[in-house]
Amino acid sequence: MNTKITGVLLALVALTLVVFAAGCIGSADQTAKASDTVNVFYTLTLEDGSVYQTNVGKEPLTFVLGSGQVVKGFDDAVTGMKPGETKTVTLTPDQAYGAYSYETYADIPISLAENYNNGPIAVGSTFLMYDYSTGAIQVVQGEVMVIDNESNMTRVVINPPLAGKTLTFEITLDSIGEKTT
């Protein structure tokens, strides 16, 4: 074989190896940043240590960092992580679902509150219900504050189910996908 062709082929092979090695090194140093699509596994525990929710052993949660798809504290915790890294973070209510508020409420028929509660209600009864006010269906927790039998209505305070709670997440970054534009 011509030595000139052999030299060119060796140079191409060497260049390919350098590019491949650079790609491997770059992915090992990749950290999650704003606009990245990330895939995470997590376990959410409450202050009493009980597991509230987990996706470990299931499909990863996929979201875009910085897009508001998850609570800010969770988003902040994943930012800067590397694939395969695991961390545990504790989020105060202001980093998660906010403080429990008595300012957001709805007046609904007693029969509807009893339907959500799967039975009779009393002041202090809590149940999950649907909030359609944002244009997207959201599950919220309702707490009965007042029952007015004369008008057949009840005032229900509405909050996210985890409002006012301190949450601990164990998060594992599974992978980082393509950046979104």
mmCIF file with all atom_site columns, C-alpha atoms in Angstrom:
data_model
loop_
_atom_site.group_PDB
_atom_site.id
_atom_site.type_symbol
_atom_site.label_atom_id
_atom_site.label_alt_id
_atom_site.label_comp_id
_atom_site.label_asym_id
_atom_site.label_entity_id
_atom_site.label_seq_id
_atom_site.pdbx_PDB_ins_code
_atom_site.Cartn_x
_atom_site.Cartn_y
_atom_site.Cartn_z
_atom_site.occupancy
_atom_site.B_iso_or_equiv
_atom_site.pdbx_formal_charge
_atom_site.auth_seq_id
_atom_site.auth_comp_id
_atom_site.auth_asym_id
_atom_site.auth_atom_id
_atom_site.pdbx_PDB_model_num
ATOM 1   C CA . MET A 1 1   ? 0.000   0.000  0.000  1.00 0.00 ? 1   MET A CA 1
ATOM 2   C CA . ASN A 1 2   ? 1.180   3.485  -0.724 1.00 0.00 ? 2   ASN A CA 1
ATOM 3   C CA . THR A 1 3   ? 2.867   5.031  2.336  1.00 0.00 ? 3   THR A CA 1
ATOM 4   C CA . LYS A 1 4   ? 1.083   8.333  1.709  1.00 0.00 ? 4   LYS A CA 1
ATOM 5   C CA . ILE A 1 5   ? -2.338  6.599  1.834  1.00 0.00 ? 5   ILE A CA 1
ATOM 6   C CA . THR A 1 6   ? -1.261  4.600  4.878  1.00 0.00 ? 6   THR A CA 1
ATOM 7   C CA . GLY A 1 7   ? -0.229  7.830  6.627  1.00 0.00 ? 7   GLY A CA 1
ATOM 8   C CA . VAL A 1 8   ? -3.568  9.480  5.828  1.00 0.00 ? 8   VAL A CA 1
ATOM 9   C CA . LEU A 1 9   ? -5.490  6.433  7.084  1.00 0.00 ? 9   LEU A CA 1
ATOM 10  C CA . LEU A 1 10  ? -3.464  6.367  10.319 1.00 0.00 ? 10  LEU A CA 1
ATOM 11  C CA . ALA A 1 11  ? -4.112  10.094 10.800 1.00 0.00 ? 11  ALA A CA 1
ATOM 12  C CA . LEU A 1 12  ? -7.868  9.546  10.294 1.00 0.00 ? 12  LEU A CA 1
ATOM 13  C CA . VAL A 1 13  ? -7.898  6.664  12.763 1.00 0.00 ? 13  VAL A CA 1
ATOM 14  C CA . ALA A 1 14  ? -5.995  8.777  15.318 1.00 0.00 ? 14  ALA A CA 1
ATOM 15  C CA . LEU A 1 15  ? -8.373  11.726 14.799 1.00 0.00 ? 15  LEU A CA 1
ATOM 16  C CA . THR A 1 16  ? -11.385 9.416  15.227 1.00 0.00 ? 16  THR A CA 1
ATOM 17  C CA . LEU A 1 17  ? -9.958  8.092  18.503 1.00 0.00 ? 17  LEU A CA 1
ATOM 18  C CA . VAL A 1 18  ? -9.329  11.638 19.787 1.00 0.00 ? 18  VAL A CA 1
ATOM 19  C CA . VAL A 1 19  ? -12.883 12.736 18.916 1.00 0.00 ? 19  VAL A CA 1
ATOM 20  C CA . PHE A 1 20  ? -14.329 9.587  20.511 1.00 0.00 ? 20  PHE A CA 1
ATOM 21  C CA . ALA A 1 21  ? -12.266 10.066 23.681 1.00 0.00 ? 21  ALA A CA 1
ATOM 22  C CA . ALA A 1 22  ? -13.263 13.736 23.901 1.00 0.00 ? 22  ALA A CA 1
ATOM 23  C CA . GLY A 1 23  ? -16.918 12.740 23.596 1.00 0.00 ? 23  GLY A CA 1
ATOM 24  C CA . CYS A 1 24  ? -16.549 10.204 26.405 1.00 0.00 ? 24  CYS A CA 1
ATOM 25  C CA . ILE A 1 25  ? -14.790 12.665 28.674 1.00 0.00 ? 25  ILE A CA 1
ATOM 26  C CA . GLY A 1 26  ? -17.326 15.389 27.903 1.00 0.00 ? 26  GLY A CA 1
ATOM 27  C CA . SER A 1 27  ? -20.334 13.220 28.792 1.00 0.00 ? 27  SER A CA 1
ATOM 28  C CA . ALA A 1 28  ? -18.752 12.183 32.095 1.00 0.00 ? 28  ALA A CA 1
ATOM 29  C CA . ASP A 1 29  ? -18.386 15.847 33.019 1.00 0.00 ? 29  ASP A CA 1
ATOM 30  C CA . GLN A 1 30  ? -21.892 16.780 31.853 1.00 0.00 ? 30  GLN A CA 1
ATOM 31  C CA . THR A 1 31  ? -23.980 18.485 34.523 1.00 0.00 ? 31  THR A CA 1
ATOM 32  C CA . ALA A 1 32  ? -27.663 19.326 34.447 1.00 0.00 ? 32  ALA A CA 1
ATOM 33  C CA . LYS A 1 33  ? -28.401 22.975 33.694 1.00 0.00 ? 33  LYS A CA 1
ATOM 34  C CA . ALA A 1 34  ? -31.335 25.203 32.763 1.00 0.00 ? 34  ALA A CA 1
ATOM 35  C CA . SER A 1 35  ? -33.185 24.126 29.610 1.00 0.00 ? 35  SER A CA 1
ATOM 36  C CA . ASP A 1 36  ? -31.852 20.553 29.806 1.00 0.00 ? 36  ASP A CA 1
ATOM 37  C CA . THR A 1 37  ? -34.370 17.734 29.625 1.00 0.00 ? 37  THR A CA 1
ATOM 38  C CA . VAL A 1 38  ? -33.581 15.497 32.589 1.00 0.00 ? 38  VAL A CA 1
ATOM 39  C CA . ASN A 1 39  ? -34.739 12.068 33.713 1.00 0.00 ? 39  ASN A CA 1
ATOM 40  C CA . VAL A 1 40  ? -34.777 11.475 37.465 1.00 0.00 ? 40  VAL A CA 1
ATOM 41  C CA . PHE A 1 41  ? -35.780 8.877  39.981 1.00 0.00 ? 41  PHE A CA 1
ATOM 42  C CA . TYR A 1 42  ? -36.944 10.139 43.366 1.00 0.00 ? 42  TYR A CA 1
ATOM 43  C CA . THR A 1 43  ? -38.424 9.135  46.675 1.00 0.00 ? 43  THR A CA 1
ATOM 44  C CA . LEU A 1 44  ? -40.444 11.736 48.573 1.00 0.00 ? 44  LEU A CA 1
ATOM 45  C CA . THR A 1 45  ? -40.737 11.305 52.342 1.00 0.00 ? 45  THR A CA 1
ATOM 46  C CA . LEU A 1 46  ? -42.681 13.396 54.836 1.00 0.00 ? 46  LEU A CA 1
ATOM 47  C CA . GLU A 1 47  ? -41.436 14.696 58.179 1.00 0.00 ? 47  GLU A CA 1
ATOM 48  C CA . ASP A 1 48  ? -42.614 11.556 59.967 1.00 0.00 ? 48  ASP A CA 1
ATOM 49  C CA . GLY A 1 49  ? -40.390 9.462  57.672 1.00 0.00 ? 49  GLY A CA 1
ATOM 50  C CA . SER A 1 50  ? -43.265 7.931  55.709 1.00 0.00 ? 50  SER A CA 1
ATOM 51  C CA . VAL A 1 51  ? -42.815 7.537  51.958 1.00 0.00 ? 51  VAL A CA 1
ATOM 52  C CA . TYR A 1 52  ? -45.409 9.723  50.230 1.00 0.00 ? 52  TYR A CA 1
ATOM 53  C CA . GLN A 1 53  ? -44.398 8.947  46.645 1.00 0.00 ? 53  GLN A CA 1
ATOM 54  C CA . THR A 1 54  ? -41.640 7.247  44.648 1.00 0.00 ? 54  THR A CA 1
ATOM 55  C CA . ASN A 1 55  ? -40.906 6.338  41.059 1.00 0.00 ? 55  ASN A CA 1
ATOM 56  C CA . VAL A 1 56  ? -37.909 4.120  41.865 1.00 0.00 ? 56  VAL A CA 1
ATOM 57  C CA . GLY A 1 57  ? -38.252 0.881  39.893 1.00 0.00 ? 57  GLY A CA 1
ATOM 58  C CA . LYS A 1 58  ? -40.682 2.583  37.497 1.00 0.00 ? 58  LYS A CA 1
ATOM 59  C CA . GLU A 1 59  ? -40.321 5.126  34.690 1.00 0.00 ? 59  GLU A CA 1
ATOM 60  C CA . PRO A 1 60  ? -38.149 8.167  35.456 1.00 0.00 ? 60  PRO A CA 1
ATOM 61  C CA . LEU A 1 61  ? -39.726 11.603 35.845 1.00 0.00 ? 61  LEU A CA 1
ATOM 62  C CA . THR A 1 62  ? -38.819 13.649 32.757 1.00 0.00 ? 62  THR A CA 1
ATOM 63  C CA . PHE A 1 63  ? -38.906 17.439 32.859 1.00 0.00 ? 63  PHE A CA 1
ATOM 64  C CA . VAL A 1 64  ? -37.117 20.523 31.554 1.00 0.00 ? 64  VAL A CA 1
ATOM 65  C CA . LEU A 1 65  ? -34.946 22.243 34.165 1.00 0.00 ? 65  LEU A CA 1
ATOM 66  C CA . GLY A 1 66  ? -36.061 25.804 34.864 1.00 0.00 ? 66  GLY A CA 1
ATOM 67  C CA . SER A 1 67  ? -39.416 25.435 33.109 1.00 0.00 ? 67  SER A CA 1
ATOM 68  C CA . GLY A 1 68  ? -41.592 25.427 36.233 1.00 0.00 ? 68  GLY A CA 1
ATOM 69  C CA . GLN A 1 69  ? -42.756 21.850 35.677 1.00 0.00 ? 69  GLN A CA 1
ATOM 70  C CA . VAL A 1 70  ? -41.643 20.877 39.202 1.00 0.00 ? 70  VAL A CA 1
ATOM 71  C CA . VAL A 1 71  ? -41.408 22.837 42.444 1.00 0.00 ? 71  VAL A CA 1
ATOM 72  C CA . LYS A 1 72  ? -38.493 25.277 42.606 1.00 0.00 ? 72  LYS A CA 1
ATOM 73  C CA . GLY A 1 73  ? -36.579 23.449 45.342 1.00 0.00 ? 73  GLY A CA 1
ATOM 74  C CA . PHE A 1 74  ? -36.635 20.192 43.357 1.00 0.00 ? 74  PHE A CA 1
ATOM 75  C CA . ASP A 1 75  ? -35.534 22.044 40.218 1.00 0.00 ? 75  ASP A CA 1
ATOM 76  C CA . ASP A 1 76  ? -32.691 23.715 42.132 1.00 0.00 ? 76  ASP A CA 1
ATOM 77  C CA . ALA A 1 77  ? -31.580 20.374 43.618 1.00 0.00 ? 77  ALA A CA 1
ATOM 78  C CA . VAL A 1 78  ? -31.260 18.698 40.210 1.00 0.00 ? 78  VAL A CA 1
ATOM 79  C CA . THR A 1 79  ? -29.371 21.647 38.694 1.00 0.00 ? 79  THR A CA 1
ATOM 80  C CA . GLY A 1 80  ? -25.660 20.844 38.720 1.00 0.00 ? 80  GLY A CA 1
ATOM 81  C CA . MET A 1 81  ? -26.096 17.087 39.213 1.00 0.00 ? 81  MET A CA 1
ATOM 82  C CA . LYS A 1 82  ? -24.273 14.586 36.993 1.00 0.00 ? 82  LYS A CA 1
ATOM 83  C CA . PRO A 1 83  ? -25.854 11.427 35.541 1.00 0.00 ? 83  PRO A CA 1
ATOM 84  C CA . GLY A 1 84  ? -25.732 8.651  38.136 1.00 0.00 ? 84  GLY A CA 1
ATOM 85  C CA . GLU A 1 85  ? -25.420 11.100 41.043 1.00 0.00 ? 85  GLU A CA 1
ATOM 86  C CA . THR A 1 86  ? -27.782 10.773 44.004 1.00 0.00 ? 86  THR A CA 1
ATOM 87  C CA . LYS A 1 87  ? -28.528 13.449 46.576 1.00 0.00 ? 87  LYS A CA 1
ATOM 88  C CA . THR A 1 88  ? -30.959 13.986 49.415 1.00 0.00 ? 88  THR A CA 1
ATOM 89  C CA . VAL A 1 89  ? -32.523 17.421 49.914 1.00 0.00 ? 89  VAL A CA 1
ATOM 90  C CA . THR A 1 90  ? -35.019 18.716 52.432 1.00 0.00 ? 90  THR A CA 1
ATOM 91  C CA . LEU A 1 91  ? -37.369 21.404 51.150 1.00 0.00 ? 91  LEU A CA 1
ATOM 92  C CA . THR A 1 92  ? -39.206 23.829 53.397 1.00 0.00 ? 92  THR A CA 1
ATOM 93  C CA . PRO A 1 93  ? -42.734 24.808 52.359 1.00 0.00 ? 93  PRO A CA 1
ATOM 94  C CA . ASP A 1 94  ? -41.484 28.000 50.648 1.00 0.00 ? 94  ASP A CA 1
ATOM 95  C CA . GLN A 1 95  ? -39.219 25.847 48.413 1.00 0.00 ? 95  GLN A CA 1
ATOM 96  C CA . ALA A 1 96  ? -42.003 23.368 47.664 1.00 0.00 ? 96  ALA A CA 1
ATOM 97  C CA . TYR A 1 97  ? -45.781 23.931 47.681 1.00 0.00 ? 97  TYR A CA 1
ATOM 98  C CA . GLY A 1 98  ? -45.945 27.019 49.890 1.00 0.00 ? 98  GLY A CA 1
ATOM 99  C CA . ALA A 1 99  ? -47.508 27.654 53.261 1.00 0.00 ? 99  ALA A CA 1
ATOM 100 C CA . TYR A 1 100 ? -50.985 26.418 54.051 1.00 0.00 ? 100 TYR A CA 1
ATOM 101 C CA . SER A 1 101 ? -53.306 29.331 53.271 1.00 0.00 ? 101 SER A CA 1
ATOM 102 C CA . TYR A 1 102 ? -56.842 30.129 54.382 1.00 0.00 ? 102 TYR A CA 1
ATOM 103 C CA . GLU A 1 103 ? -57.176 32.830 51.718 1.00 0.00 ? 103 GLU A CA 1
ATOM 104 C CA . THR A 1 104 ? -58.044 30.596 48.764 1.00 0.00 ? 104 THR A CA 1
ATOM 105 C CA . TYR A 1 105 ? -61.481 29.094 49.107 1.00 0.00 ? 105 TYR A CA 1
ATOM 106 C CA . ALA A 1 106 ? -64.589 28.094 47.214 1.00 0.00 ? 106 ALA A CA 1
ATOM 107 C CA . ASP A 1 107 ? -68.209 28.006 48.233 1.00 0.00 ? 107 ASP A CA 1
ATOM 108 C CA . ILE A 1 108 ? -69.626 24.723 46.971 1.00 0.00 ? 108 ILE A CA 1
ATOM 109 C CA . PRO A 1 109 ? -72.870 22.809 47.530 1.00 0.00 ? 109 PRO A CA 1
ATOM 110 C CA . ILE A 1 110 ? -72.796 20.513 50.554 1.00 0.00 ? 110 ILE A CA 1
ATOM 111 C CA . SER A 1 111 ? -73.739 17.582 48.306 1.00 0.00 ? 111 SER A CA 1
ATOM 112 C CA . LEU A 1 112 ? -70.645 18.163 46.143 1.00 0.00 ? 112 LEU A CA 1
ATOM 113 C CA . ALA A 1 113 ? -68.393 18.344 49.217 1.00 0.00 ? 113 ALA A CA 1
ATOM 114 C CA . GLU A 1 114 ? -69.949 15.100 50.494 1.00 0.00 ? 114 GLU A CA 1
ATOM 115 C CA . ASN A 1 115 ? -69.366 13.528 47.087 1.00 0.00 ? 115 ASN A CA 1
ATOM 116 C CA . TYR A 1 116 ? -65.657 14.472 47.190 1.00 0.00 ? 116 TYR A CA 1
ATOM 117 C CA . ASN A 1 117 ? -65.477 13.269 50.813 1.00 0.00 ? 117 ASN A CA 1
ATOM 118 C CA . ASN A 1 118 ? -67.244 9.986  50.006 1.00 0.00 ? 118 ASN A CA 1
ATOM 119 C CA . GLY A 1 119 ? -69.678 10.649 52.831 1.00 0.00 ? 119 GLY A CA 1
ATOM 120 C CA . PRO A 1 120 ? -70.916 13.219 55.341 1.00 0.00 ? 120 PRO A CA 1
ATOM 121 C CA . ILE A 1 121 ? -68.748 16.254 56.044 1.00 0.00 ? 121 ILE A CA 1
ATOM 122 C CA . ALA A 1 122 ? -67.956 18.210 59.174 1.00 0.00 ? 122 ALA A CA 1
ATOM 123 C CA . VAL A 1 123 ? -65.932 21.337 59.824 1.00 0.00 ? 123 VAL A CA 1
ATOM 124 C CA . GLY A 1 124 ? -62.304 20.229 59.482 1.00 0.00 ? 124 GLY A CA 1
ATOM 125 C CA . SER A 1 125 ? -63.044 17.424 57.005 1.00 0.00 ? 125 SER A CA 1
ATOM 126 C CA . THR A 1 126 ? -60.364 17.230 54.317 1.00 0.00 ? 126 THR A CA 1
ATOM 127 C CA . PHE A 1 127 ? -60.616 15.619 50.912 1.00 0.00 ? 127 PHE A CA 1
ATOM 128 C CA . LEU A 1 128 ? -59.078 15.815 47.467 1.00 0.00 ? 128 LEU A CA 1
ATOM 129 C CA . MET A 1 129 ? -60.989 17.626 44.777 1.00 0.00 ? 129 MET A CA 1
ATOM 130 C CA . TYR A 1 130 ? -60.404 19.099 41.331 1.00 0.00 ? 130 TYR A CA 1
ATOM 131 C CA . ASP A 1 131 ? -59.631 22.761 40.653 1.00 0.00 ? 131 ASP A CA 1
ATOM 132 C CA . TYR A 1 132 ? -60.535 23.952 37.166 1.00 0.00 ? 132 TYR A CA 1
ATOM 133 C CA . SER A 1 133 ? -59.789 27.679 37.762 1.00 0.00 ? 133 SER A CA 1
ATOM 134 C CA . THR A 1 134 ? -56.399 27.688 36.011 1.00 0.00 ? 134 THR A CA 1
ATOM 135 C CA . GLY A 1 135 ? -57.617 26.105 32.800 1.00 0.00 ? 135 GLY A CA 1
ATOM 136 C CA . ALA A 1 136 ? -55.769 22.895 33.676 1.00 0.00 ? 136 ALA A CA 1
ATOM 137 C CA . ILE A 1 137 ? -57.272 20.283 35.951 1.00 0.00 ? 137 ILE A CA 1
ATOM 138 C CA . GLN A 1 138 ? -55.356 20.209 39.235 1.00 0.00 ? 138 GLN A CA 1
ATOM 139 C CA . VAL A 1 139 ? -55.887 18.022 42.264 1.00 0.00 ? 139 VAL A CA 1
ATOM 140 C CA . VAL A 1 140 ? -56.145 20.148 45.394 1.00 0.00 ? 140 VAL A CA 1
ATOM 141 C CA . GLN A 1 141 ? -56.962 19.449 49.003 1.00 0.00 ? 141 GLN A CA 1
ATOM 142 C CA . GLY A 1 142 ? -60.159 20.944 50.334 1.00 0.00 ? 142 GLY A CA 1
ATOM 143 C CA . GLU A 1 143 ? -60.772 21.580 54.018 1.00 0.00 ? 143 GLU A CA 1
ATOM 144 C CA . VAL A 1 144 ? -64.302 22.351 55.182 1.00 0.00 ? 144 VAL A CA 1
ATOM 145 C CA . MET A 1 145 ? -64.350 25.602 57.166 1.00 0.00 ? 145 MET A CA 1
ATOM 146 C CA . VAL A 1 146 ? -68.052 26.486 57.336 1.00 0.00 ? 146 VAL A CA 1
ATOM 147 C CA . ILE A 1 147 ? -71.239 24.553 56.682 1.00 0.00 ? 147 ILE A CA 1
ATOM 148 C CA . ASP A 1 148 ? -74.386 26.605 56.043 1.00 0.00 ? 148 ASP A CA 1
ATOM 149 C CA . ASN A 1 149 ? -77.367 24.251 56.045 1.00 0.00 ? 149 ASN A CA 1
ATOM 150 C CA . GLU A 1 150 ? -79.799 27.080 55.215 1.00 0.00 ? 150 GLU A CA 1
ATOM 151 C CA . SER A 1 151 ? -78.141 27.840 51.889 1.00 0.00 ? 151 SER A CA 1
ATOM 152 C CA . ASN A 1 152 ? -77.009 24.223 51.438 1.00 0.00 ? 152 ASN A CA 1
ATOM 153 C CA . MET A 1 153 ? -73.457 25.522 50.877 1.00 0.00 ? 153 MET A CA 1
ATOM 154 C CA . THR A 1 154 ? -70.096 24.979 52.495 1.00 0.00 ? 154 THR A CA 1
ATOM 155 C CA . ARG A 1 155 ? -66.921 27.065 52.372 1.00 0.00 ? 155 ARG A CA 1
ATOM 156 C CA . VAL A 1 156 ? -63.909 24.937 51.488 1.00 0.00 ? 156 VAL A CA 1
ATOM 157 C CA . VAL A 1 157 ? -60.338 26.214 51.798 1.00 0.00 ? 157 VAL A CA 1
ATOM 158 C CA . ILE A 1 158 ? -58.252 25.016 48.849 1.00 0.00 ? 158 ILE A CA 1
ATOM 159 C CA . ASN A 1 159 ? -54.529 24.188 48.978 1.00 0.00 ? 159 ASN A CA 1
ATOM 160 C CA . PRO A 1 160 ? -52.139 21.809 47.239 1.00 0.00 ? 160 PRO A CA 1
ATOM 161 C CA . PRO A 1 161 ? -52.122 18.503 49.165 1.00 0.00 ? 161 PRO A CA 1
ATOM 162 C CA . LEU A 1 162 ? -48.519 19.087 50.364 1.00 0.00 ? 162 LEU A CA 1
ATOM 163 C CA . ALA A 1 163 ? -48.904 22.788 51.255 1.00 0.00 ? 163 ALA A CA 1
ATOM 164 C CA . GLY A 1 164 ? -47.254 23.689 54.551 1.00 0.00 ? 164 GLY A CA 1
ATOM 165 C CA . LYS A 1 165 ? -45.214 20.487 54.659 1.00 0.00 ? 165 LYS A CA 1
ATOM 166 C CA . THR A 1 166 ? -41.447 20.016 54.823 1.00 0.00 ? 166 THR A CA 1
ATOM 167 C CA . LEU A 1 167 ? -40.484 17.441 52.199 1.00 0.00 ? 167 LEU A CA 1
ATOM 168 C CA . THR A 1 168 ? -37.378 15.283 51.818 1.00 0.00 ? 168 THR A CA 1
ATOM 169 C CA . PHE A 1 169 ? -36.435 14.027 48.375 1.00 0.00 ? 169 PHE A CA 1
ATOM 170 C CA . GLU A 1 170 ? -33.816 11.440 47.522 1.00 0.00 ? 170 GLU A CA 1
ATOM 171 C CA . ILE A 1 171 ? -33.056 12.223 43.873 1.00 0.00 ? 171 ILE A CA 1
ATOM 172 C CA . THR A 1 172 ? -30.989 10.247 41.372 1.00 0.00 ? 172 THR A CA 1
ATOM 173 C CA . LEU A 1 173 ? -30.251 11.886 38.029 1.00 0.00 ? 173 LEU A CA 1
ATOM 174 C CA . ASP A 1 174 ? -30.637 9.073  35.514 1.00 0.00 ? 174 ASP A CA 1
ATOM 175 C CA . SER A 1 175 ? -29.745 10.969 32.348 1.00 0.00 ? 175 SER A CA 1
ATOM 176 C CA . ILE A 1 176 ? -29.643 14.332 30.611 1.00 0.00 ? 176 ILE A CA 1
ATOM 177 C CA . GLY A 1 177 ? -31.364 14.626 27.249 1.00 0.00 ? 177 GLY A CA 1
ATOM 178 C CA . GLU A 1 178 ? -31.216 17.217 24.540 1.00 0.00 ? 178 GLU A CA 1
ATOM 179 C CA . LYS A 1 179 ? -31.536 20.902 25.353 1.00 0.00 ? 179 LYS A CA 1
ATOM 180 C CA . THR A 1 180 ? -34.828 22.480 24.408 1.00 0.00 ? 180 THR A CA 1
ATOM 181 C CA . THR A 1 181 ? -35.049 25.813 22.620 1.00 0.00 ? 181 THR A CA 1
#
